[in-house]
């Protein structure tokens, strides 16, 4: 079930809280019940990290200006510290 439906970049139609609460509770219980079967994802380092985000001066919302950066990540702490190698 969907509790929120996006209708544009900055707008959405939401179900009332009284209807969403039981749905979210049910899904959360199912997710918690399945935790014992899950194993953490452990990537093999080094990996290549590719970032793509809006730049500081977009021409317009229809044609945004993107900044792209590719870095080498040697450990998970590199991402947290922001010490990736360009």
CSV table of N, CA and C in Angstrom, one decimal:
chain,number,residue,atom,x,y,z
A,1,UNK,N,0.8,-1.2,0.0
A,1,UNK,CA,0.0,0.0,0.0
A,1,UNK,C,0.9,1.2,0.0
A,2,UNK,N,0.4,2.3,-0.6
A,2,UNK,CA,1.1,3.6,-0.7
A,2,UNK,C,0.5,4.6,0.3
A,3,UNK,N,1.3,5.2,1.2
A,3,UNK,CA,0.8,6.2,2.1
A,3,UNK,C,1.0,7.6,1.6
A,4,UNK,N,1.8,7.7,0.6
A,4,UNK,CA,2.1,9.1,0.0
A,4,UNK,C,2.3,8.9,-1.5
A,5,UNK,N,1.7,9.7,-2.3
A,5,UNK,CA,1.9,9.7,-3.8
A,5,UNK,C,2.4,11.1,-4.2
A,6,UNK,N,3.6,11.1,-4.8
A,6,UNK,CA,4.1,12.3,-5.4
A,6,UNK,C,3.3,12.8,-6.6
A,7,UNK,N,2.9,14.0,-6.7
A,7,UNK,CA,2.2,14.5,-7.8
A,7,UNK,C,3.1,15.5,-8.6
A,8,UNK,N,4.1,16.0,-8.0
A,8,UNK,CA,5.1,16.9,-8.6
A,8,UNK,C,6.3,16.9,-7.8
A,9,UNK,N,7.3,17.7,-8.2
A,9,UNK,CA,8.6,17.8,-7.5
A,9,UNK,C,8.4,18.2,-6.1
A,10,UNK,N,7.5,19.0,-5.8
A,10,UNK,CA,7.4,19.6,-4.4
A,10,UNK,C,6.0,19.4,-3.8
A,11,UNK,N,5.2,18.4,-4.4
A,11,UNK,CA,3.8,18.2,-3.8
A,11,UNK,C,3.5,16.7,-3.8
A,12,UNK,N,2.7,16.4,-2.8
A,12,UNK,CA,2.3,15.0,-2.7
A,12,UNK,C,0.9,14.9,-2.1
A,13,UNK,N,0.2,13.8,-2.3
A,13,UNK,CA,-1.1,13.5,-1.7
A,13,UNK,C,-0.8,12.5,-0.7
A,14,UNK,N,-1.2,12.8,0.6
A,14,UNK,CA,-0.9,11.9,1.7
A,14,UNK,C,-2.2,11.3,2.2
A,15,UNK,N,-2.2,10.0,2.6
A,15,UNK,CA,-3.3,9.4,3.3
A,15,UNK,C,-3.4,10.0,4.7
A,16,UNK,N,-4.5,10.0,5.3
A,16,UNK,CA,-4.7,10.5,6.7
A,16,UNK,C,-3.9,9.6,7.7
A,17,UNK,N,-3.4,10.2,8.7
A,17,UNK,CA,-2.6,9.4,9.7
A,17,UNK,C,-3.4,8.2,10.3
A,18,UNK,N,-4.6,8.4,10.5
A,18,UNK,CA,-5.4,7.3,11.1
A,18,UNK,C,-5.4,6.0,10.1
A,19,UNK,N,-5.2,6.3,8.8
A,19,UNK,CA,-5.2,5.2,7.9
A,19,UNK,C,-3.7,4.7,7.7
A,20,UNK,N,-2.7,5.6,7.8
A,20,UNK,CA,-1.4,5.2,7.6
A,20,UNK,C,-0.7,4.4,8.7
A,21,UNK,N,-1.1,4.8,10.0
A,21,UNK,CA,-0.5,4.2,11.1
A,21,UNK,C,-0.6,2.7,11.2
A,22,UNK,N,-1.8,2.1,10.9
A,22,UNK,CA,-1.8,0.6,10.9
A,22,UNK,C,-1.0,0.0,9.8
A,23,UNK,N,-1.0,0.6,8.6
A,23,UNK,CA,-0.2,0.1,7.5
A,23,UNK,C,1.3,0.1,7.9
A,24,UNK,N,1.8,1.2,8.4
A,24,UNK,CA,3.2,1.4,8.7
A,24,UNK,C,3.6,0.4,9.9
A,25,UNK,N,2.7,0.3,10.8
A,25,UNK,CA,2.9,-0.7,11.9
A,25,UNK,C,3.1,-2.1,11.4
A,26,UNK,N,2.2,-2.5,10.5
A,26,UNK,CA,2.2,-3.8,10.0
A,26,UNK,C,3.5,-4.1,9.2
A,27,UNK,N,3.9,-3.1,8.4
A,27,UNK,CA,5.1,-3.3,7.6
A,27,UNK,C,6.4,-3.3,8.5
A,28,UNK,N,6.4,-2.5,9.5
A,28,UNK,CA,7.5,-2.4,10.5
A,28,UNK,C,7.7,-3.7,11.2
A,29,UNK,N,6.5,-4.3,11.6
A,29,UNK,CA,6.6,-5.6,12.3
A,29,UNK,C,7.1,-6.7,11.4
A,30,UNK,N,6.7,-6.7,10.2
A,30,UNK,CA,7.2,-7.7,9.2
A,30,UNK,C,8.7,-7.5,9.0
A,31,UNK,N,9.2,-6.3,8.9
A,31,UNK,CA,10.6,-6.0,8.7
A,31,UNK,C,11.4,-6.4,9.9
A,32,UNK,N,10.9,-6.1,11.1
A,32,UNK,CA,11.6,-6.5,12.3
A,32,UNK,C,11.7,-8.0,12.4
A,33,UNK,N,10.6,-8.7,12.1
A,33,UNK,CA,10.6,-10.2,12.2
A,33,UNK,C,11.6,-10.8,11.2
A,34,UNK,N,11.9,-10.2,10.1
A,34,UNK,CA,12.9,-10.7,9.2
A,34,UNK,C,14.3,-10.4,9.4
A,35,UNK,N,14.6,-9.6,10.5
A,35,UNK,CA,16.0,-9.2,10.7
A,35,UNK,C,17.0,-10.3,11.0
A,36,UNK,N,16.5,-11.4,11.6
A,36,UNK,CA,17.4,-12.5,11.9
A,36,UNK,C,18.0,-13.1,10.6
A,37,UNK,N,17.2,-13.1,9.5
A,37,UNK,CA,17.7,-13.7,8.3
A,37,UNK,C,18.6,-12.8,7.5
A,38,UNK,N,18.7,-11.5,7.9
A,38,UNK,CA,19.5,-10.6,7.1
A,38,UNK,C,21.0,-10.6,7.6
A,39,UNK,N,21.9,-10.3,6.6
A,39,UNK,CA,23.3,-10.2,6.9
A,39,UNK,C,23.7,-8.8,6.4
A,40,UNK,N,24.7,-8.2,7.1
A,40,UNK,CA,25.1,-6.8,6.7
A,40,UNK,C,25.9,-6.9,5.3
A,41,UNK,N,25.7,-5.9,4.5
A,41,UNK,CA,26.4,-5.8,3.3
A,41,UNK,C,27.8,-5.3,3.6
A,42,UNK,N,28.8,-6.1,3.1
A,42,UNK,CA,30.2,-5.8,3.4
A,42,UNK,C,30.9,-5.6,2.0
A,43,UNK,N,31.1,-4.4,1.6
A,43,UNK,CA,31.8,-4.1,0.3
A,43,UNK,C,33.3,-4.4,0.4
A,44,UNK,N,33.8,-4.8,-0.8
A,44,UNK,CA,35.3,-5.0,-0.9
A,44,UNK,C,35.9,-3.7,-1.3
A,45,UNK,N,36.8,-3.2,-0.5
A,45,UNK,CA,37.5,-2.0,-0.8
A,45,UNK,C,38.8,-2.2,-1.5
A,46,UNK,N,39.3,-1.2,-2.3
A,46,UNK,CA,38.7,0.1,-2.6
A,46,UNK,C,37.5,0.0,-3.5
A,47,UNK,N,36.6,0.9,-3.4
A,47,UNK,CA,35.5,1.0,-4.4
A,47,UNK,C,35.5,2.4,-5.0
A,48,UNK,N,34.8,2.6,-6.1
A,48,UNK,CA,34.6,3.9,-6.8
A,48,UNK,C,33.3,4.5,-6.4
A,49,UNK,N,33.4,5.7,-5.8
A,49,UNK,CA,32.2,6.4,-5.4
A,49,UNK,C,31.9,7.5,-6.4
A,50,UNK,N,30.7,7.5,-7.0
A,50,UNK,CA,30.3,8.5,-7.9
A,50,UNK,C,29.2,9.3,-7.3
A,51,UNK,N,29.4,10.6,-7.2
A,51,UNK,CA,28.4,11.6,-6.6
A,51,UNK,C,27.9,12.4,-7.8
A,52,UNK,N,26.6,12.7,-7.7
A,52,UNK,CA,26.0,13.6,-8.7
A,52,UNK,C,24.9,14.4,-7.9
A,53,UNK,N,25.1,15.7,-7.9
A,53,UNK,CA,24.2,16.5,-7.1
A,53,UNK,C,24.0,17.9,-7.9
A,54,UNK,N,23.0,18.6,-7.4
A,54,UNK,CA,22.7,19.9,-8.0
A,54,UNK,C,23.9,20.8,-7.7
A,55,UNK,N,24.3,21.6,-8.7
A,55,UNK,CA,25.3,22.6,-8.5
A,55,UNK,C,24.8,23.8,-7.8
A,56,UNK,N,25.7,24.8,-7.6
A,56,UNK,CA,25.3,26.0,-6.9
A,56,UNK,C,24.5,27.0,-7.7
A,57,UNK,N,24.5,26.9,-9.0
A,57,UNK,CA,23.8,27.8,-9.9
A,57,UNK,C,23.0,27.1,-11.0
A,58,UNK,N,21.9,26.5,-10.6
A,58,UNK,CA,21.2,25.8,-11.7
A,58,UNK,C,20.6,26.9,-12.6
A,59,UNK,N,20.6,26.6,-13.9
A,59,UNK,CA,20.0,27.5,-14.9
A,59,UNK,C,18.5,27.7,-14.7
A,60,UNK,N,17.8,26.5,-14.5
A,60,UNK,CA,16.4,26.6,-14.2
A,60,UNK,C,16.1,25.2,-13.6
A,61,UNK,N,14.9,25.1,-13.0
A,61,UNK,CA,14.5,23.8,-12.5
A,61,UNK,C,14.3,22.7,-13.6
A,62,UNK,N,14.0,23.2,-14.8
A,62,UNK,CA,13.8,22.3,-15.9
A,62,UNK,C,15.1,21.8,-16.5
A,63,UNK,N,16.1,22.6,-16.4
A,63,UNK,CA,17.5,22.2,-16.9
A,63,UNK,C,18.5,22.5,-15.8
A,64,UNK,N,18.5,21.6,-14.7
A,64,UNK,CA,19.4,21.9,-13.6
A,64,UNK,C,20.9,21.7,-14.0
A,65,UNK,N,21.8,22.3,-13.3
A,65,UNK,CA,23.2,22.2,-13.5
A,65,UNK,C,23.7,21.2,-12.4
A,66,UNK,N,24.3,20.1,-12.9
A,66,UNK,CA,24.8,19.1,-11.9
A,66,UNK,C,26.3,19.2,-11.8
A,67,UNK,N,26.8,18.8,-10.6
A,67,UNK,CA,28.2,18.6,-10.3
A,67,UNK,C,28.4,17.1,-10.1
A,68,UNK,N,29.4,16.6,-10.8
A,68,UNK,CA,29.7,15.2,-10.7
A,68,UNK,C,31.1,15.0,-10.2
A,69,UNK,N,31.3,14.0,-9.3
A,69,UNK,CA,32.7,13.8,-8.7
A,69,UNK,C,32.8,12.3,-8.6
A,70,UNK,N,33.9,11.7,-9.0
A,70,UNK,CA,34.3,10.3,-8.8
A,70,UNK,C,35.5,10.2,-7.9
A,71,UNK,N,35.4,9.4,-6.9
A,71,UNK,CA,36.4,9.3,-5.9
A,71,UNK,C,36.7,7.8,-5.6
A,72,UNK,N,37.9,7.5,-5.1
A,72,UNK,CA,38.2,6.2,-4.6
A,72,UNK,C,38.0,6.1,-3.1
A,73,UNK,N,37.3,5.1,-2.6
A,73,UNK,CA,37.0,5.0,-1.2
A,73,UNK,C,37.8,3.8,-0.7
A,74,UNK,N,38.7,4.0,0.3
A,74,UNK,CA,39.5,2.9,0.8
A,74,UNK,C,38.9,2.2,2.0
A,75,UNK,N,38.0,2.9,2.7
A,75,UNK,CA,37.3,2.2,3.8
A,75,UNK,C,36.0,3.0,4.1
A,76,UNK,N,35.1,2.4,4.8
A,76,UNK,CA,33.8,3.0,5.1
A,76,UNK,C,34.0,4.3,5.9
A,77,UNK,N,35.1,4.4,6.7
A,77,UNK,CA,35.4,5.7,7.4
A,77,UNK,C,35.7,6.8,6.4
A,78,UNK,N,36.3,6.5,5.2
A,78,UNK,CA,36.6,7.5,4.3
A,78,UNK,C,35.3,8.3,3.9
A,79,UNK,N,34.2,7.6,3.8
A,79,UNK,CA,32.9,8.3,3.4
A,79,UNK,C,32.4,9.1,4.6
A,80,UNK,N,32.5,8.6,5.8
A,80,UNK,CA,32.1,9.4,6.9
A,80,UNK,C,32.9,10.6,7.2
A,81,UNK,N,34.2,10.5,7.0
A,81,UNK,CA,35.2,11.6,7.2
A,81,UNK,C,35.2,12.5,6.0
A,82,UNK,N,34.8,12.1,4.9
A,82,UNK,CA,34.9,12.9,3.7
A,82,UNK,C,36.3,12.9,3.1
A,83,UNK,N,37.1,11.8,3.4
A,83,UNK,CA,38.5,11.8,3.0
A,83,UNK,C,38.7,10.9,1.8
A,84,UNK,N,37.8,10.9,0.9
A,84,UNK,CA,38.0,10.1,-0.3
A,84,UNK,C,39.1,10.7,-1.2
A,85,UNK,N,39.7,9.8,-2.0
A,85,UNK,CA,40.8,10.2,-2.9
A,85,UNK,C,40.3,10.5,-4.3
A,86,UNK,N,40.4,11.7,-4.7
A,86,UNK,CA,39.9,12.1,-6.1
A,86,UNK,C,40.9,11.6,-7.1
